[in-house]
Coordinates of C-alpha atoms in Angstrom, one line a residue:
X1 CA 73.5 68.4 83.0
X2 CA 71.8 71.0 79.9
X3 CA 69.5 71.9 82.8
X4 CA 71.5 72.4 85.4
X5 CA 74.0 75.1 82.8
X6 CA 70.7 76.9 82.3
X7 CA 69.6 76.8 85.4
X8 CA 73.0 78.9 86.6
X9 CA 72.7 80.9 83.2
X10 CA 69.4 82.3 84.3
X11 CA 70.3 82.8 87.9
X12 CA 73.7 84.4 86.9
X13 CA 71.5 87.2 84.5
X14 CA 69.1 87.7 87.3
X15 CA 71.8 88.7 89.4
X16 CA 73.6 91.1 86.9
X17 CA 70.1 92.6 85.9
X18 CA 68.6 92.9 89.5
X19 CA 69.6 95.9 91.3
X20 CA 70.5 95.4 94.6
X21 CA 67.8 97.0 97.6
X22 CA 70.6 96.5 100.7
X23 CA 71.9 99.7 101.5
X24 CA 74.4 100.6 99.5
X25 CA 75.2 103.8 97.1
X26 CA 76.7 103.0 93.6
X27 CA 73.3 102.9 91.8
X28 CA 72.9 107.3 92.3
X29 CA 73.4 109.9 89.7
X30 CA 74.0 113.6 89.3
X31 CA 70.1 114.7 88.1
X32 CA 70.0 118.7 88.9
X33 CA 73.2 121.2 89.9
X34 CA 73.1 125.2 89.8
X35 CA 74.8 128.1 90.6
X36 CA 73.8 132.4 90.9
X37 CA 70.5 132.2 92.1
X38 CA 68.2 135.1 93.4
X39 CA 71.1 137.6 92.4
X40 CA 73.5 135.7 94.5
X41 CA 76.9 133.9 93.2
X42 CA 77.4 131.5 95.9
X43 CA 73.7 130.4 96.0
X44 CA 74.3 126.8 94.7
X45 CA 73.4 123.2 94.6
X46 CA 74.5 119.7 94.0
X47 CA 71.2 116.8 94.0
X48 CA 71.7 113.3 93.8
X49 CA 68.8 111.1 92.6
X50 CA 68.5 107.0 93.8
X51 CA 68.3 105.3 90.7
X52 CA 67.1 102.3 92.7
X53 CA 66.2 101.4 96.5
X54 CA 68.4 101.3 99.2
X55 CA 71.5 103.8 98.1
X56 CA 71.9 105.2 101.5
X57 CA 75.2 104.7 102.2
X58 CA 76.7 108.1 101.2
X59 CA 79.4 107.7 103.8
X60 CA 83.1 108.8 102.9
X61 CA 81.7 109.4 99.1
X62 CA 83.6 112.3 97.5
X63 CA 81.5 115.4 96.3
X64 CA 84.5 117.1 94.1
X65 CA 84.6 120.3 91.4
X66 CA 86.8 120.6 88.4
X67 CA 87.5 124.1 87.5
X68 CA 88.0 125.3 84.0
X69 CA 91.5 124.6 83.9
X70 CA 91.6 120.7 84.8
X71 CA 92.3 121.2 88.1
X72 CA 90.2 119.2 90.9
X73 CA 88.7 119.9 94.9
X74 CA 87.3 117.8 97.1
X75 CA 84.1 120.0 98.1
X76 CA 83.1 118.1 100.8
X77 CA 83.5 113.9 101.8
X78 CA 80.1 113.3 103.1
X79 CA 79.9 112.1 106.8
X80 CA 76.9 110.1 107.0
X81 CA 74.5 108.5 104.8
X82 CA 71.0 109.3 104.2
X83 CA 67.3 108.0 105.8
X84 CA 65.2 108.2 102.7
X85 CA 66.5 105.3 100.5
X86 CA 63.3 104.8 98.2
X87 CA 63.9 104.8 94.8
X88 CA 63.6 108.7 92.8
X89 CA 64.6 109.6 96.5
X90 CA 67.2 112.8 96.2
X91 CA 70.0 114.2 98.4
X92 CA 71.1 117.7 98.5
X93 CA 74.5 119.6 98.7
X94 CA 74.2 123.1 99.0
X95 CA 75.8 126.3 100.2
X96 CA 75.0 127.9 103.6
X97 CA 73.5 130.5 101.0
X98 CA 71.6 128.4 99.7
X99 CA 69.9 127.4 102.9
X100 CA 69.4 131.2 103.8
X101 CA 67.6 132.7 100.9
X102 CA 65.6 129.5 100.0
X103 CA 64.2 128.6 103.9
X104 CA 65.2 125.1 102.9
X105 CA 67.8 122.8 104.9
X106 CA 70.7 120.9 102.6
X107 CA 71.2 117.0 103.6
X108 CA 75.0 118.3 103.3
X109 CA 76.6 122.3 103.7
X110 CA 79.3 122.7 100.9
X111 CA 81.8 125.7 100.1
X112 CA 80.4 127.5 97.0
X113 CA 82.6 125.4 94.7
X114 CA 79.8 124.6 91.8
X115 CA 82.3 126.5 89.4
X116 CA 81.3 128.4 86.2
X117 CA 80.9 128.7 83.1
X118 CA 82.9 125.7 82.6
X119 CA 83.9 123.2 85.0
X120 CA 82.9 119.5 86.1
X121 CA 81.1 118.2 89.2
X122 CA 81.7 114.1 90.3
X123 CA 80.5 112.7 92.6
X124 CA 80.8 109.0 94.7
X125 CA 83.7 107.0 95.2
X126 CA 84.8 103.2 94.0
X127 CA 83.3 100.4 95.0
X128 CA 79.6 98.9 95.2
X129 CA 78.2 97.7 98.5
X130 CA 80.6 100.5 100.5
X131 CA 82.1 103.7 99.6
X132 CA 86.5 102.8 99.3
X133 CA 88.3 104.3 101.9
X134 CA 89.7 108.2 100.6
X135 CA 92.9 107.8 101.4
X136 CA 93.3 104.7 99.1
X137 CA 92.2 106.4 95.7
X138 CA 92.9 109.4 93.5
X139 CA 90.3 112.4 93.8
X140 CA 91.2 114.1 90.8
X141 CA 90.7 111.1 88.3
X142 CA 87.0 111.7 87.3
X143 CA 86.9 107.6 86.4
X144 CA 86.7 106.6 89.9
X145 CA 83.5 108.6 90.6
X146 CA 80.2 107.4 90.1
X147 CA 79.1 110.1 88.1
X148 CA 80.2 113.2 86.8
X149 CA 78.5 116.1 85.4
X150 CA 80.8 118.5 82.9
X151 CA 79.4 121.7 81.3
X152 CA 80.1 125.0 79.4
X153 CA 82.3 122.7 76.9
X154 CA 84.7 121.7 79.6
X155 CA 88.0 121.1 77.6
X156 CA 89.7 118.5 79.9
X157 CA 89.4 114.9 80.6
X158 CA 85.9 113.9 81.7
X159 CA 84.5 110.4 83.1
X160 CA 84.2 107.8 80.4
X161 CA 80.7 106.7 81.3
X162 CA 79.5 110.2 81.6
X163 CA 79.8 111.2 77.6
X164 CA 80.4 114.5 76.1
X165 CA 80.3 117.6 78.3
X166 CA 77.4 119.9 77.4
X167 CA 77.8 123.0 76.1
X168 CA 75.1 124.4 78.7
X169 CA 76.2 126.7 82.1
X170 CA 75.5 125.7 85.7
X171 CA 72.1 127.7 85.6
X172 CA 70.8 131.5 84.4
X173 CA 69.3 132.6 87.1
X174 CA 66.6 130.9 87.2
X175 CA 67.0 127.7 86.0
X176 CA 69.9 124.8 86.6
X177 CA 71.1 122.2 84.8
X178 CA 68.4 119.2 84.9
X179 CA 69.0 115.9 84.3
X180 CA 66.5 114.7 81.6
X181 CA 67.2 110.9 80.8
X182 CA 69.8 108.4 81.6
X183 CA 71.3 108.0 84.8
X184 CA 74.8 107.7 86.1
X185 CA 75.4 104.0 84.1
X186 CA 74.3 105.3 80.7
X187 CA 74.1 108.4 78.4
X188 CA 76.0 111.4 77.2
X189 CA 76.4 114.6 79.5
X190 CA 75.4 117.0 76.1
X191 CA 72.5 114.4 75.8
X192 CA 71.0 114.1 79.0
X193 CA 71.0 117.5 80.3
X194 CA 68.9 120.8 79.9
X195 CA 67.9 123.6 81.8
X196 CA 64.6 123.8 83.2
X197 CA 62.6 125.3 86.2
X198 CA 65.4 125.0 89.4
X199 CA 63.3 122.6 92.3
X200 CA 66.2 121.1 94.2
X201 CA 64.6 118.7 97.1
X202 CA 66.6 117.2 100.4
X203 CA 66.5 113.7 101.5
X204 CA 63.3 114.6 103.2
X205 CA 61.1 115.5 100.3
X206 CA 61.1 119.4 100.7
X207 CA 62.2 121.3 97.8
X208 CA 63.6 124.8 97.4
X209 CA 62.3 127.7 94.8
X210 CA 64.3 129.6 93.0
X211 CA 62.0 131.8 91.3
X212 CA 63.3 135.4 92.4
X213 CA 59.8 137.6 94.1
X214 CA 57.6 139.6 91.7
X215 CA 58.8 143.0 92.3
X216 CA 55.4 144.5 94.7
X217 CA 52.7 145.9 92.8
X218 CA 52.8 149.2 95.2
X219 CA 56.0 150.1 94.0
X220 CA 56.1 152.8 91.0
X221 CA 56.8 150.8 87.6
X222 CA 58.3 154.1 86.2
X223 CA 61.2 156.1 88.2
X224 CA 60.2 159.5 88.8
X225 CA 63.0 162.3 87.2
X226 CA 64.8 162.3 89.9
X227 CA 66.1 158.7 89.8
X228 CA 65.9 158.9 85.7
X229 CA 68.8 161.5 86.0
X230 CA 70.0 159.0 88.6
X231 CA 70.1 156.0 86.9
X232 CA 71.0 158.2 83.7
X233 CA 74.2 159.5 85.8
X234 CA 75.4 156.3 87.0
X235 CA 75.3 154.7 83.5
X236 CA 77.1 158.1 82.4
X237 CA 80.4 158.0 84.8
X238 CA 80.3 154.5 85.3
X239 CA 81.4 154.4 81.6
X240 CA 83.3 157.1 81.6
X241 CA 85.2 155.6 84.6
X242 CA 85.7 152.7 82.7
X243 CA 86.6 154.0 79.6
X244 CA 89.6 155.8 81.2
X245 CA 90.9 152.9 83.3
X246 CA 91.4 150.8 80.6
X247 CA 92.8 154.0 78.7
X248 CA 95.5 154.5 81.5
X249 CA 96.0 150.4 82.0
X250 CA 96.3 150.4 78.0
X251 CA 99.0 153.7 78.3
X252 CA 100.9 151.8 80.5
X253 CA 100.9 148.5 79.0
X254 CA 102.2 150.3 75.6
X255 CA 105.3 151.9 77.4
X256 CA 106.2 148.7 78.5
X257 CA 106.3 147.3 75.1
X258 CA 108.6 150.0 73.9
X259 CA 110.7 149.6 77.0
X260 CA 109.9 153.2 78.5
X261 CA 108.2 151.3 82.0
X262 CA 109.2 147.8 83.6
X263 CA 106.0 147.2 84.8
X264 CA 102.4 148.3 85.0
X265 CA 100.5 150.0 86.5
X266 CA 103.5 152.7 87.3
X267 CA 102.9 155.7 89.6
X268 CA 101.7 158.0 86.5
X269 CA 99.0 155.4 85.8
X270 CA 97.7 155.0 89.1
X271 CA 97.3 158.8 89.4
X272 CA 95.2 158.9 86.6
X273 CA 93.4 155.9 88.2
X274 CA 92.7 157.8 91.2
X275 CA 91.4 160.7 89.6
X276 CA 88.8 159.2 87.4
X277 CA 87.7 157.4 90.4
X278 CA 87.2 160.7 92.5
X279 CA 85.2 162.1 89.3
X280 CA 82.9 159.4 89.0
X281 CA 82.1 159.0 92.5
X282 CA 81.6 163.1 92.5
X283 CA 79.3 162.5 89.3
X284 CA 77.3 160.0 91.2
X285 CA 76.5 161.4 94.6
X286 CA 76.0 165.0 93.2
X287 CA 73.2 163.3 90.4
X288 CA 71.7 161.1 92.8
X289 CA 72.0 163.2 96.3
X290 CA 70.0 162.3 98.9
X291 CA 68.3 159.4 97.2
X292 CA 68.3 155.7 98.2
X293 CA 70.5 152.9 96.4
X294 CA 67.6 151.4 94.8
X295 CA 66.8 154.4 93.5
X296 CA 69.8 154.6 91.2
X297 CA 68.8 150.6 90.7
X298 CA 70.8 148.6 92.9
X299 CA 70.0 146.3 96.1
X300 CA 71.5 145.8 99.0
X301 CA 75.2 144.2 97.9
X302 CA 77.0 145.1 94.9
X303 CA 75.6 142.4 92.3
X304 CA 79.1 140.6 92.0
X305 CA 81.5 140.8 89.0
X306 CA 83.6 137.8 87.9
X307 CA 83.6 136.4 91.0
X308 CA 83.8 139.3 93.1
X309 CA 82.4 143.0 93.7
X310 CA 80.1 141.6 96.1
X311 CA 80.3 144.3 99.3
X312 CA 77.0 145.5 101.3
X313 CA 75.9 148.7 99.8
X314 CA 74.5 151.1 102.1
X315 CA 74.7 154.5 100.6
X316 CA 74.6 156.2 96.5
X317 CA 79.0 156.8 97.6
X318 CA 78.8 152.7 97.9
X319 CA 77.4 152.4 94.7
X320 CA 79.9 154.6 92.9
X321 CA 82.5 151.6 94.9
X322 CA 80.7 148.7 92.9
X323 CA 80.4 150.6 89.8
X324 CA 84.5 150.9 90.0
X325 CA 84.9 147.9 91.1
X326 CA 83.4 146.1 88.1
X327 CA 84.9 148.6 85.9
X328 CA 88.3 147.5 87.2
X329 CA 87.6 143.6 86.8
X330 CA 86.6 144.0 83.5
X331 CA 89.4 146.5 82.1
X332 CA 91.8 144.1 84.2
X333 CA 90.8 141.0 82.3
X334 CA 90.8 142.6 78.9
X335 CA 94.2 143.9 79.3
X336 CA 95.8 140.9 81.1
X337 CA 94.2 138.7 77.7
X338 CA 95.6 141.2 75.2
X339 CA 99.0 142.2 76.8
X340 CA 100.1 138.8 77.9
X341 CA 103.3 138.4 76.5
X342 CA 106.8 139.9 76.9
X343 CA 107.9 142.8 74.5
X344 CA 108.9 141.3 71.0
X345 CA 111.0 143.6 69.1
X346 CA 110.6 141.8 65.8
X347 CA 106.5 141.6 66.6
X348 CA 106.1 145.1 68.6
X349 CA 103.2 146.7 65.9
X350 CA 101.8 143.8 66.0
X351 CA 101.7 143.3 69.8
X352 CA 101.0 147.4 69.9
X353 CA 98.2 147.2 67.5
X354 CA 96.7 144.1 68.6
X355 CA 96.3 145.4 72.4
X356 CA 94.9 149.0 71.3
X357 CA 92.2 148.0 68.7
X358 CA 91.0 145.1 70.9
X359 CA 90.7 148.1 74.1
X360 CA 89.6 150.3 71.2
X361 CA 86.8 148.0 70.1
X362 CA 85.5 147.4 73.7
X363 CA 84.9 151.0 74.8
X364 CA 83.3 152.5 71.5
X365 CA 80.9 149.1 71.9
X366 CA 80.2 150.2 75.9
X367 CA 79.9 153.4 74.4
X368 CA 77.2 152.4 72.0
X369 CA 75.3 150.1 74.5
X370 CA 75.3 152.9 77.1
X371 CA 73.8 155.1 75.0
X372 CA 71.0 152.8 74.1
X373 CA 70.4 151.9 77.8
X374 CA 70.4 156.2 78.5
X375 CA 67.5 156.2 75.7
X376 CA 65.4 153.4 77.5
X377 CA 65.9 155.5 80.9
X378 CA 64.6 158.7 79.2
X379 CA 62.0 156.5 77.5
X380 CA 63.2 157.1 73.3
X381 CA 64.2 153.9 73.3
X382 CA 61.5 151.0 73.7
X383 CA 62.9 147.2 74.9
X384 CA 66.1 145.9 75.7
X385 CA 69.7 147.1 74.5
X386 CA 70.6 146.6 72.0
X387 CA 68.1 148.0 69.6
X388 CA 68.1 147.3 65.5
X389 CA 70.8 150.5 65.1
X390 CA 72.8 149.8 68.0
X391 CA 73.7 146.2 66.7
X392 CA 74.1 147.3 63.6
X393 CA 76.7 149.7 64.4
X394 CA 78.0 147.5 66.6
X395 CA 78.7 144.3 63.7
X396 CA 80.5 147.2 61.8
X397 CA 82.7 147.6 64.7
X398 CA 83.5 144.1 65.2
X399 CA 84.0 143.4 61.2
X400 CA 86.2 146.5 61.1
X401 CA 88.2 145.0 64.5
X402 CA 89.2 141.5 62.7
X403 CA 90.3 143.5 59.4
X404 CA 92.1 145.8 61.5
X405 CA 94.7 143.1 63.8
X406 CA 94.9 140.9 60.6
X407 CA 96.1 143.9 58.9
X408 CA 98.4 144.4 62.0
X409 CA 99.4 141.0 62.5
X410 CA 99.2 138.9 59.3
X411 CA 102.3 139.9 57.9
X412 CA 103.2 140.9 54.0
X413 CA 99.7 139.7 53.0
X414 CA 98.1 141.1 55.6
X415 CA 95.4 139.1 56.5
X416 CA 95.0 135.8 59.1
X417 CA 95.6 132.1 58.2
X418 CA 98.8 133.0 55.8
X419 CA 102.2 131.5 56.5
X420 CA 103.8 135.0 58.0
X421 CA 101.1 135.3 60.6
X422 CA 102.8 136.5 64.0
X423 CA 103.0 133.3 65.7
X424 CA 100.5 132.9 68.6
X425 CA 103.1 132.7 71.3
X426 CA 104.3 136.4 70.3
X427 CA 100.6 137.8 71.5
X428 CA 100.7 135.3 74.8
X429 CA 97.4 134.1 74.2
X430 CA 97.5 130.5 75.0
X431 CA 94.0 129.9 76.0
X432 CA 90.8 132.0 76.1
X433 CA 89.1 133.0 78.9
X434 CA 85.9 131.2 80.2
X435 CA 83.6 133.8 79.9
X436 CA 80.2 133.4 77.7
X437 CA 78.4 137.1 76.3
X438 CA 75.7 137.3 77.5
X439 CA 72.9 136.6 74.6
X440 CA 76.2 135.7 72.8
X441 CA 78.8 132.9 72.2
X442 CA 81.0 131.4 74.5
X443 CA 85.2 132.8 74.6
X444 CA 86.7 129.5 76.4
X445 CA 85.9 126.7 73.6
X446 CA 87.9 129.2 70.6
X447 CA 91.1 127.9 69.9
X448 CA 94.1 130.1 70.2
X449 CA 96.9 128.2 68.5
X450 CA 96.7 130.2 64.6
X451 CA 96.4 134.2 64.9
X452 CA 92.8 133.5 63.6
X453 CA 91.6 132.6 66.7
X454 CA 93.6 134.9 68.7
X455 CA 91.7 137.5 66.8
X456 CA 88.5 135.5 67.5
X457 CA 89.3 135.4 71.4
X458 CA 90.5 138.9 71.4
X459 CA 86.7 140.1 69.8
X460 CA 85.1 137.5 72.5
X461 CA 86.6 138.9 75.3
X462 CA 86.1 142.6 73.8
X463 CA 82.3 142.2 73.9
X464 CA 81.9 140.3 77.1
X465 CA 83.5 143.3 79.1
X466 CA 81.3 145.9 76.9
X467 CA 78.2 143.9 77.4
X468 CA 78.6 143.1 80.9
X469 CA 80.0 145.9 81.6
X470 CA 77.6 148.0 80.5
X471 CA 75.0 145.4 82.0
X472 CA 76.7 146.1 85.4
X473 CA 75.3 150.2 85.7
X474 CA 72.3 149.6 83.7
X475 CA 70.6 146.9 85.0
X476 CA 72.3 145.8 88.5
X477 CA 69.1 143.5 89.8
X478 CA 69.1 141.6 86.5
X479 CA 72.4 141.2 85.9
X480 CA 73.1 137.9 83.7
X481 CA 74.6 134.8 85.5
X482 CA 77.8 134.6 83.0
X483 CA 78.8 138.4 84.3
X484 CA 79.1 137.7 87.7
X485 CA 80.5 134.0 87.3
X486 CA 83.8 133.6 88.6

């Protein structure tokens, strides 16, 4: 009888250890996703890995995202299963995008849905041998997937198994967010991930590169003069231009807070608008006359901004469009962070103050950086923006910023973190935006609920549209991933 126990001991391990080789699909993990490759948003990736043989039956799984705020979409419920079922095997989602600037055909088309900087991709379905049905279970609880990757600090609930988010994005450009140990069973998202060289590869074994092309050796390393006073031009009015939009959004925004306009933009403020636009569009195509689009730096599509400002560009009047139209979606952000709540009559200086210095702060910064990136087009200044003085100026600016709205805001004692603070809800900042500065921290994680971190988020959000920004005019091709994330 002692036999016969151990016997169905041992045979009851083996089966709990082995891992089945019959097709099935539970035994897969998330092991490489990306996002803004080769100067393109939607260029963007899922890959699976088989953790063990025979996980081909993919059928009816769920590929779903997770934006920043919680909220869940079934990208795509996979049609069929796969051929290749060998173990290390992988399976690729990607966007049409994808497909077209890497040569290389997906397993599975998806929308470009990969969301950044902070979101959550699951994959899989309950169930071991086959996939559940999709009308019997919940898509947007992250538990019934079979694994789930969540990055850029994603604040919401994430799959048990899958650990703590990582604080990493979707990619930079050039690499993605690898899978380095663990599989879908075991480990820690902030654990298990890094980024390294993008190399996503289909069911079939062929694999995709995402190293953007050497720029030719036959084409000039230095711009002559007359795409330096180009270039120089474009960094000049698309600054200028943005500078005065957010001047006019912030002129309207402080009559509405004194009661003088119901809402904004009003007729005077889109006349002013409209006039900086014609001037920097003037500025442009009188600098940079009959020259080409690349030679004021930019390709054939406007390099996307936040998720959009991504139109064909086909003429130096088309670039003065994109530079405007990221202009607008970073003054637009600022202001809708900064004036988000209704007029408080007790709280008004503060709520005044609060908007002006933050808009304040975030053009004399541009400022700064666009005169840095005019001295590396002339040649004075040598490297990247910005230089030794520039960022010391601009730490001055953003120490003098957090003295100046805890003065405006911190009541009798006038500094943050004392019991008379204005209370968070007065300044309608509730959450900060997901946006990370580029060579900088990261806005979304700061919490907004003391007027501490309002101040904190207010500063964030400040620098990512001055760096970015100014990024946008002065280096187009290059542009960092976090700018043109949505």
């Amino acid at each position: 009888m002692v036999r016969v126990v151990r016997l169905m001991l041992v045979l009851v391990l083996v089966s709990l250890s082995a891992r089945p080789v019959h097709a099935t699909f539970h035994f897969m993990s998330i092991s490489e996703l990306g996002a803004g490759f080769l100067g393109n948003p939607n260029v963007q990736f899922v890959e699976l890995r088989l953790d063990a043989a025979g996980q081909n039956n993919l059928a009816t799984t769920r590929l779903t995202s997770f934006d920043k705020d919680g909220n869940a979409k079934v990208i795509l419920v996979t049609p069929t299963g796969v051929a290749n079922g060998g173990t290390g095997a992988t399976v690729l989602y990607a966007t049409t995008e994808f497909q077209t600037a890497t040569g290389v055909t997906p397993d599975f088309i998806i929308a470009a849905d990969v969301v950044g900087p902070s979101g959550m991709i699951c994959w899989g379905a309950p169930g071991t041998a086959s996939p559940a049905d999709p009308a019997t279970w919940d898509f947007d609880k992250s538990n019934n997937y079979v694994d789930c990757v969540a990055y850029g600090s994603y604040p919401h609930a994430t799959r048990f198994a899958s650990g703590t988010p990582t604080s990493l994005l979707p990619g930079d450009g050039t690499r993605s967010l690898t899978r380095a140990k663990n599989d879908s069973v075991a480990g820690s998202n902030d654990m298990d991930f890094v980024l390294a060289a993008a190399s996503p590869c289909n069911n079939a074994g062929t694999c995709a590169s995402l190293v953007p092309s050497p720029t030719p050796t036959a084409t000039p390393s230095t711009p002559g003069k007359a795409q330096i006073a180009c270039r120089r031009a474009v960094i000049k009015a698309g600054t200028k231009f943005a500078a005065a939009y957010l001047q006019a959004k912030v002129g309207c925004e402080t009559q509405r807070l004194k009661g003088k306009v119901a809402t904004c933009p009003d007729a005077k403020t889109t006349t002013k608008i409209a006039s900086a636009d014609a001037k920097r569009t003037k500025t442009i195509v009188k600098a940079c006359g009959a020259l080409t689009p690349g030679d004021a730096g930019f390709g054939g599509t406007c390099p996307g901004f936040t998720g959009d400002c991504t139109a064909p560009i086909a003429s130096v009047a088309d670039v003065s469009s994109c530079v405007g139209c990221g202009a607008r979606r970073a003054g637009d952000e600022l202001v809708a962070t900064v004036y988000a709540a209704p007029a408080d009559a007790t709280f008004t200086k503060c709520q005044l103050a609060f908007g002006k210095a933050v808009a304040g702060h975030t053009r004399a910064v541009a400022a700064l950086l666009a005169r840095c990136e005019d001295g590396v087009a002339r040649g004075k200044i040598v490297g990247a923006c910005p230089d030794t003085k520039t960022a010391g100026r601009i730490a001055a600016k953003t120490v003098k910023l957090r003295t100046t709205l805890c003065k405006a805001c911190g009541g009798k004692d006038k500094v943050c973190g004392g019991p008379d603070d204005a209370p968070p809800a007065t300044l309608g900042v509730t959450t900060c935006p997901t946006r990370t500065v580029p060579g900088g921290s990261a806005c979304g994680p700061i919490t907004t609920g003391d007027l501490g971190g309002i101040v904190e988020c207010g500063g964030c959000v400040a620098s990512f549209a001055s760096t970015c920004g100014t990024a946008f005019v002065a280096h187009p091709g290059t542009l960092p991933p976090s700018c043109s994330a949505p």
